[in-house]
mmCIF file of C-alpha atoms in Angstrom:
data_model
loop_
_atom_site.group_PDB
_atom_site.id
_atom_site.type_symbol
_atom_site.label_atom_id
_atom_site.label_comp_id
_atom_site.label_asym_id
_atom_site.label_seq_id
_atom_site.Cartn_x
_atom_site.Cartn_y
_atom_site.Cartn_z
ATOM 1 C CA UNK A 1475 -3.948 16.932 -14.775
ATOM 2 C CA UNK A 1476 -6.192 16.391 -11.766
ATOM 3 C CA UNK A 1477 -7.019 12.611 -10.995
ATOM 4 C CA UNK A 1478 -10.379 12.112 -10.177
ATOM 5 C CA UNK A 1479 -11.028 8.341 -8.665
ATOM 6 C CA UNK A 1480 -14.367 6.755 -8.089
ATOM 7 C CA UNK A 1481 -15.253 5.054 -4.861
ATOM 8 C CA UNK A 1482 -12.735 7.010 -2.355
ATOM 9 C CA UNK A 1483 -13.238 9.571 -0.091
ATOM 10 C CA UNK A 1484 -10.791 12.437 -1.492
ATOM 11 C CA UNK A 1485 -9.098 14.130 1.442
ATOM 12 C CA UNK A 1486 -10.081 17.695 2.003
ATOM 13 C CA UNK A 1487 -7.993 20.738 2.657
ATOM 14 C CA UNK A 1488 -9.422 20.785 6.541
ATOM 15 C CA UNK A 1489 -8.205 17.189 6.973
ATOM 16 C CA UNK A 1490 -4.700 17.786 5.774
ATOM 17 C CA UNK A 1491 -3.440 17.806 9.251
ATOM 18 C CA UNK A 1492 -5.084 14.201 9.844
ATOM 19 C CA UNK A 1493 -3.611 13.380 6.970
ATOM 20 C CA UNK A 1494 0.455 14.451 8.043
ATOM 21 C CA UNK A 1495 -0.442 13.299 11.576
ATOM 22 C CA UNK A 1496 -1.101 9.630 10.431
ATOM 23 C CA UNK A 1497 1.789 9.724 7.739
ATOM 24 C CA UNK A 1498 4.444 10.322 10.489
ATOM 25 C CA UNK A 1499 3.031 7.386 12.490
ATOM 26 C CA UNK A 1500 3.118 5.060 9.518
ATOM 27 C CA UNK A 1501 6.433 6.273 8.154
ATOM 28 C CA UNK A 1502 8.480 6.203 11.240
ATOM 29 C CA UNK A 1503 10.629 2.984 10.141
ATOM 30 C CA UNK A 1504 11.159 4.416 6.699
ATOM 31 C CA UNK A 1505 13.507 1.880 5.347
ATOM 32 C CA UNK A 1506 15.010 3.795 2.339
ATOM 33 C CA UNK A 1507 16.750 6.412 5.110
ATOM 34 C CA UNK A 1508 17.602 3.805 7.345
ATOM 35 C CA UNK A 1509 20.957 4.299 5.665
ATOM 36 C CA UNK A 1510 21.738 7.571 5.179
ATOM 37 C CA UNK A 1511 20.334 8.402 8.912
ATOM 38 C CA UNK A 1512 21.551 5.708 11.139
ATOM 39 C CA UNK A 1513 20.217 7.821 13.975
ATOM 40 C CA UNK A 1514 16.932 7.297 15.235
ATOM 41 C CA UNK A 1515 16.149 11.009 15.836
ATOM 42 C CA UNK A 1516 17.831 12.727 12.833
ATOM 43 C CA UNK A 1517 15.874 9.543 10.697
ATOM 44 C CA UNK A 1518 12.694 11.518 12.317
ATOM 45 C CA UNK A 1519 13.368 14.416 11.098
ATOM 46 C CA UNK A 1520 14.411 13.588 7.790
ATOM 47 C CA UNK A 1521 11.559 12.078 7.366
ATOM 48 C CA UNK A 1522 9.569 14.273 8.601
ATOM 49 C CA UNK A 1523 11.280 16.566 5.933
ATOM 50 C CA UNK A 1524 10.506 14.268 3.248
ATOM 51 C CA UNK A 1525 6.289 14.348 4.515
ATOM 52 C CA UNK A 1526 6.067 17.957 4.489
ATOM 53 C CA UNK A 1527 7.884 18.847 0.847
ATOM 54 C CA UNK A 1528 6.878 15.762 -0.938
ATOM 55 C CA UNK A 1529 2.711 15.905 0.471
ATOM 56 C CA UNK A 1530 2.873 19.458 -0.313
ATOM 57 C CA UNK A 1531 3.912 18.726 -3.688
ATOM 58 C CA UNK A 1532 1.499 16.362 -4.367
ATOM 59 C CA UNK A 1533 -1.090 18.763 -2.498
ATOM 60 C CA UNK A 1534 -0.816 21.236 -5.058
ATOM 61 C CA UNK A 1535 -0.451 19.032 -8.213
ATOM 62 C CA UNK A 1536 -2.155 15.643 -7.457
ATOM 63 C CA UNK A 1537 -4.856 14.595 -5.104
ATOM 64 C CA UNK A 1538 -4.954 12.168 -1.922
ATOM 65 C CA UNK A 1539 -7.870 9.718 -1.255
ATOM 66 C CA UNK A 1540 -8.976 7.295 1.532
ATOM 67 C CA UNK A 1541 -11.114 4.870 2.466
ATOM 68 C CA UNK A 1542 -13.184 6.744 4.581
ATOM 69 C CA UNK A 1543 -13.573 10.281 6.189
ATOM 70 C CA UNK A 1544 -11.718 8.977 9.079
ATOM 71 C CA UNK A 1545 -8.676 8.972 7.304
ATOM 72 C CA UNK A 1546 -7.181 5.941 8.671
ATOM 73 C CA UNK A 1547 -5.104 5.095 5.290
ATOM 74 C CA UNK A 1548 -4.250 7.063 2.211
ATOM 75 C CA UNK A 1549 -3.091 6.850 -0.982
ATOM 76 C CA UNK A 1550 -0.948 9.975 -2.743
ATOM 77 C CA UNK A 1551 -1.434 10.212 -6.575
ATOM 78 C CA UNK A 1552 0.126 12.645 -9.375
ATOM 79 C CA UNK A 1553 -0.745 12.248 -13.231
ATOM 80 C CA UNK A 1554 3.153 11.702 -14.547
ATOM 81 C CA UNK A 1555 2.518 15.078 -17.098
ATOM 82 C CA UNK A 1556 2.992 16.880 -13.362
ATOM 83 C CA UNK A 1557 5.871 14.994 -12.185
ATOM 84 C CA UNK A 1558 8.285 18.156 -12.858
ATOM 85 C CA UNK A 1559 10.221 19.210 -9.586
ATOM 86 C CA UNK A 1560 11.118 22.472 -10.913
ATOM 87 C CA UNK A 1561 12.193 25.110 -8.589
ATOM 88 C CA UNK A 1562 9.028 27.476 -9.573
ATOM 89 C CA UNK A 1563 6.356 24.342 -9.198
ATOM 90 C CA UNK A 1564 8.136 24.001 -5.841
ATOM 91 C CA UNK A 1565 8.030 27.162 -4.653
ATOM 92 C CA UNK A 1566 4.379 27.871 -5.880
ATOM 93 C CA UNK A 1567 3.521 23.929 -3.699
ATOM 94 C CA UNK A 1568 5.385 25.943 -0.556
ATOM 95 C CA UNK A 1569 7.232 22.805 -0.362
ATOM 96 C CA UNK A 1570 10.012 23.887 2.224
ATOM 97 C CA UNK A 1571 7.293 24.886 4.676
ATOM 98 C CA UNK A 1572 6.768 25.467 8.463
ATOM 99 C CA UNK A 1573 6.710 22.121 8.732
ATOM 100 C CA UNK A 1574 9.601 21.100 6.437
ATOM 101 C CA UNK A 1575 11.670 23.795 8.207
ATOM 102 C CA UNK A 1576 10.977 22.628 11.415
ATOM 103 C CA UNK A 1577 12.315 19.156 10.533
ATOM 104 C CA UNK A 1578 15.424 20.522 8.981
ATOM 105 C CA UNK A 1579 16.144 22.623 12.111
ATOM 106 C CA UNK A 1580 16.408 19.339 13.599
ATOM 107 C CA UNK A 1581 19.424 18.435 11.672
ATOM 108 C CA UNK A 1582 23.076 20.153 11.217
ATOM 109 C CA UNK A 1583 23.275 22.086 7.706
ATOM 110 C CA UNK A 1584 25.498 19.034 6.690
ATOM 111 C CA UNK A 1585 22.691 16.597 7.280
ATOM 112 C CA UNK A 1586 20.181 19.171 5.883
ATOM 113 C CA UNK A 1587 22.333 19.530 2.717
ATOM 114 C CA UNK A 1588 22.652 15.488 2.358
ATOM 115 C CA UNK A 1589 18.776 15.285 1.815
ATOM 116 C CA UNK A 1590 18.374 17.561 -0.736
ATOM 117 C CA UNK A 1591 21.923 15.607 -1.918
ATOM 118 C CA UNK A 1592 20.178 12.022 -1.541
ATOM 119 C CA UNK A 1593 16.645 13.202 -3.056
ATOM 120 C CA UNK A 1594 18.816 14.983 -6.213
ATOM 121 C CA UNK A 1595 20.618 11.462 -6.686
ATOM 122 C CA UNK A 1596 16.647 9.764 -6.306
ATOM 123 C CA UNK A 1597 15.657 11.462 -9.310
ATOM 124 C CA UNK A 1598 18.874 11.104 -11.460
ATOM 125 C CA UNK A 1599 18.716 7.610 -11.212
ATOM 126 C CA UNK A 1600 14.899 7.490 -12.041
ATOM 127 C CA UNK A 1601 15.792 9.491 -15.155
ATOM 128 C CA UNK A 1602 17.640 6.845 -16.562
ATOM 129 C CA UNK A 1603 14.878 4.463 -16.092
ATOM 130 C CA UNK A 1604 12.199 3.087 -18.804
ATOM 131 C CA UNK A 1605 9.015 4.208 -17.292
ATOM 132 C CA UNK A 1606 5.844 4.646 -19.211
ATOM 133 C CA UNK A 1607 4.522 7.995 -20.183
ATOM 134 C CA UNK A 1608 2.429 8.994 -19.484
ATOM 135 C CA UNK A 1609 1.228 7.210 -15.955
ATOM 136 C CA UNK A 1610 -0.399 7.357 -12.232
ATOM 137 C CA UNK A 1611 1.920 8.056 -10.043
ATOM 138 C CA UNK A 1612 1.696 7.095 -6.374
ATOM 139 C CA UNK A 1613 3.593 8.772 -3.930
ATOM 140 C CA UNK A 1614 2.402 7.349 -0.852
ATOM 141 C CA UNK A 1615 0.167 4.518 0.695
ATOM 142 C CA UNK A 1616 0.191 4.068 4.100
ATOM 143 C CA UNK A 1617 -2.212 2.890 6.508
ATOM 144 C CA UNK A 1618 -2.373 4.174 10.416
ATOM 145 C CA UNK A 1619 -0.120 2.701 12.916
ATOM 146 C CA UNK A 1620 -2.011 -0.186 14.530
ATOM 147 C CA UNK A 1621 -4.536 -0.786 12.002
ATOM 148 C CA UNK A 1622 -1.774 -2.248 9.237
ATOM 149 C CA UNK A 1623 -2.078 -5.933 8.426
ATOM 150 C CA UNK A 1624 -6.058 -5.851 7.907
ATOM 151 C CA UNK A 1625 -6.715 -5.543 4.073
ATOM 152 C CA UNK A 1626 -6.768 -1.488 4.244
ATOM 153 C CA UNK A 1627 -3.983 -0.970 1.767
ATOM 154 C CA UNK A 1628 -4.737 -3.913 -0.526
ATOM 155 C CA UNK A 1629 -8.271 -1.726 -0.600
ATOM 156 C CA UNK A 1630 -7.244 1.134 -1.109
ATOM 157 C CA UNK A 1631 -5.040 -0.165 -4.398
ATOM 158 C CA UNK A 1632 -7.877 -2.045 -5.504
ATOM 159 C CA UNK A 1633 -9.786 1.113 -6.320
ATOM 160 C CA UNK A 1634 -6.729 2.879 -8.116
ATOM 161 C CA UNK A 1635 -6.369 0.041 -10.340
ATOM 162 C CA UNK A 1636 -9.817 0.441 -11.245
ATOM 163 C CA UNK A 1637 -9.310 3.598 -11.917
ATOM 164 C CA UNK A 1638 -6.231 3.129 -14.195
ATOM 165 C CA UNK A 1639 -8.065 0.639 -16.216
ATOM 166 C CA UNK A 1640 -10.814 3.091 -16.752
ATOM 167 C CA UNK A 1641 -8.281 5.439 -18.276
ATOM 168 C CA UNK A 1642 -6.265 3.147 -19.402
ATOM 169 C CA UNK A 1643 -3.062 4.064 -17.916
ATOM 170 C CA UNK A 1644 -0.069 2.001 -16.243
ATOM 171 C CA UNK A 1645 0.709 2.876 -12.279
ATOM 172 C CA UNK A 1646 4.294 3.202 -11.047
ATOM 173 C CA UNK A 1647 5.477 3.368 -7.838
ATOM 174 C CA UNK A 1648 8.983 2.593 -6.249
ATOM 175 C CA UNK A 1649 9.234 1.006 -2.716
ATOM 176 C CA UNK A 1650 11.809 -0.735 -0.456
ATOM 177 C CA UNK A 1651 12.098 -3.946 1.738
ATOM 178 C CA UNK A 1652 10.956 -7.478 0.478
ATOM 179 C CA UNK A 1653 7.970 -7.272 2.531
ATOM 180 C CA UNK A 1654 6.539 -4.138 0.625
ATOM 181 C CA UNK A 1655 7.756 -5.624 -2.477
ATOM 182 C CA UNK A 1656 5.891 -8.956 -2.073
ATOM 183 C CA UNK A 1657 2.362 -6.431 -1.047
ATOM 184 C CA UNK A 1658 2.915 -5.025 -4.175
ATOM 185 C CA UNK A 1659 3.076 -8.238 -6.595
ATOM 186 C CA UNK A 1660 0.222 -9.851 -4.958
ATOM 187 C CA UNK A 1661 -2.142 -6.650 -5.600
ATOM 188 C CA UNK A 1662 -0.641 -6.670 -9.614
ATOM 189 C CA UNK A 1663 2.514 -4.746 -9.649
ATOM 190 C CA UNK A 1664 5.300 -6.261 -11.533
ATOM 191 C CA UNK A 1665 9.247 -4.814 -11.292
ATOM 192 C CA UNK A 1666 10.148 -2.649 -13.527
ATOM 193 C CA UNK A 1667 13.436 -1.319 -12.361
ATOM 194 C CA UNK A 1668 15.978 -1.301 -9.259
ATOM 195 C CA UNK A 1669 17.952 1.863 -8.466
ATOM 196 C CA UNK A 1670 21.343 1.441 -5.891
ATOM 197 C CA UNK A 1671 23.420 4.568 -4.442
ATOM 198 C CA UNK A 1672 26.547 3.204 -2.408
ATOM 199 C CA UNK A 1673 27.436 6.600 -1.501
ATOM 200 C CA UNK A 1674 23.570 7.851 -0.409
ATOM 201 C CA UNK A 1675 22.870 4.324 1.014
ATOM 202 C CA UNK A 1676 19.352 3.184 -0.864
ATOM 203 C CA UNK A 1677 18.236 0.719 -3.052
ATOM 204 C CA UNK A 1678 14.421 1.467 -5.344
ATOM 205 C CA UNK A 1679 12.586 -1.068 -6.745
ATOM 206 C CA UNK A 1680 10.502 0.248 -9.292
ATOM 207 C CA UNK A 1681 7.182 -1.436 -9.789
ATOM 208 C CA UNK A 1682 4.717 -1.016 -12.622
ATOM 209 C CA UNK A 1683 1.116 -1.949 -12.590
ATOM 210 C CA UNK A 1684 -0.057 -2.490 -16.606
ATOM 211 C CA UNK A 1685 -4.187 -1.349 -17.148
ATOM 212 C CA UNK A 1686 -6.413 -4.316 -18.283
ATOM 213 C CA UNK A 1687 -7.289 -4.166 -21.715
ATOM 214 C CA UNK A 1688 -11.223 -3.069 -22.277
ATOM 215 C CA UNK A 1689 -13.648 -5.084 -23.662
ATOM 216 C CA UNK A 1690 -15.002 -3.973 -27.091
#
């Protein structure tokens, strides 16, 4: 199910490059693989791994909006019904790309093997969480490197939860660091859930923003 949200500019196949270009500057400190890759370069590529599958993905399946044609923020977006990483919807998204194999040539087949190892454990753990169904999901927000700190993604989130009311579905999201938590709470989002892996090295706070109830 294709979301369709009012009052964004939805990113367009010819600015997809834009789009991964301003992703890797804003996801450079990833905190949730700060852990599993204490190395500054191998961190790179892994997440530079995790771009190029997961935006493909979402590519295929979901849509990506900003502010603005200039692309300086984003926000990723699936309907939950298309949340199914099955190895056919992944190979029909191209998820392990030019891009994605790139990244991963980067990295020793161990390391390589340890993603797939640490997203696999990700999505196990979600399982056994109680998330609404059916819901928005957002994969990403970011906002360029340089420009963060100036209202962009508070924005940006604004319009998505007038979307969800609209239609009146929850949002859920997952995130990491108190900072990122705190951004979330004041734009709505309550917590929903925490996931911990001492053996993968990451801790997900689930976060759940609830649709305002229209007026008859």
């Amino acid at each position: 199910m294709k979301l369709d949200i009012k009052g964004l500019y939805r990113i367009k196949d010819e600015d997809y490059d834009k789009l991964y270009d301003m992703f890797q500057g804003a996801f450079k400190n990833y905190e949730k693989l700060v852990g599993a890759y204490p190395d500054w370069d191998d961190r790179q590529a892994a997440i530079e791994m995790v771009i190029a599958y997961y935006l493909a993905y979402d590519w295929k399946y979901g849509a990506a909006y900003s502010l603005d044609e200039k692309i300086d923020e984003a926000i990723v977006v699936c309907h939950s019904d298309d949340i199914d990483y099955t190895d056919e919807r992944i190979a029909e998204a191209n998820c392990e790309n030019d891009r994605f194999k790139a990244a991963a040539a980067k990295l020793s087949d161990e390391q390589v093997q340890f993603w797939y190892d640490f997203f696999d454990e990700f999505d196990r753990q979600e399982a056994a969480l109680k998330i609404p169904a059916p819901h928005i999901y957002v994969d990403y927000v970011a906002v360029r490197e340089g420009l963060q700190g100036k209202g962009r993604g508070s924005k940006i989130i604004a319009r998505l939860k007038d979307y969800a009311d609209e239609q009146g579905l929850p949002v859920m999201l997952f995130t990491n660091g108190a900072d990122d938590i705190a951004f979330y709470m004041k734009n709505g989002f309550k917590v929903i859930g925490v996931t911990r892996s001492a053996e993968f090295k990451f801790e997900n706070t689930y976060m759940l923003y609830e649709p305002k109830a229209k007026a008859d």
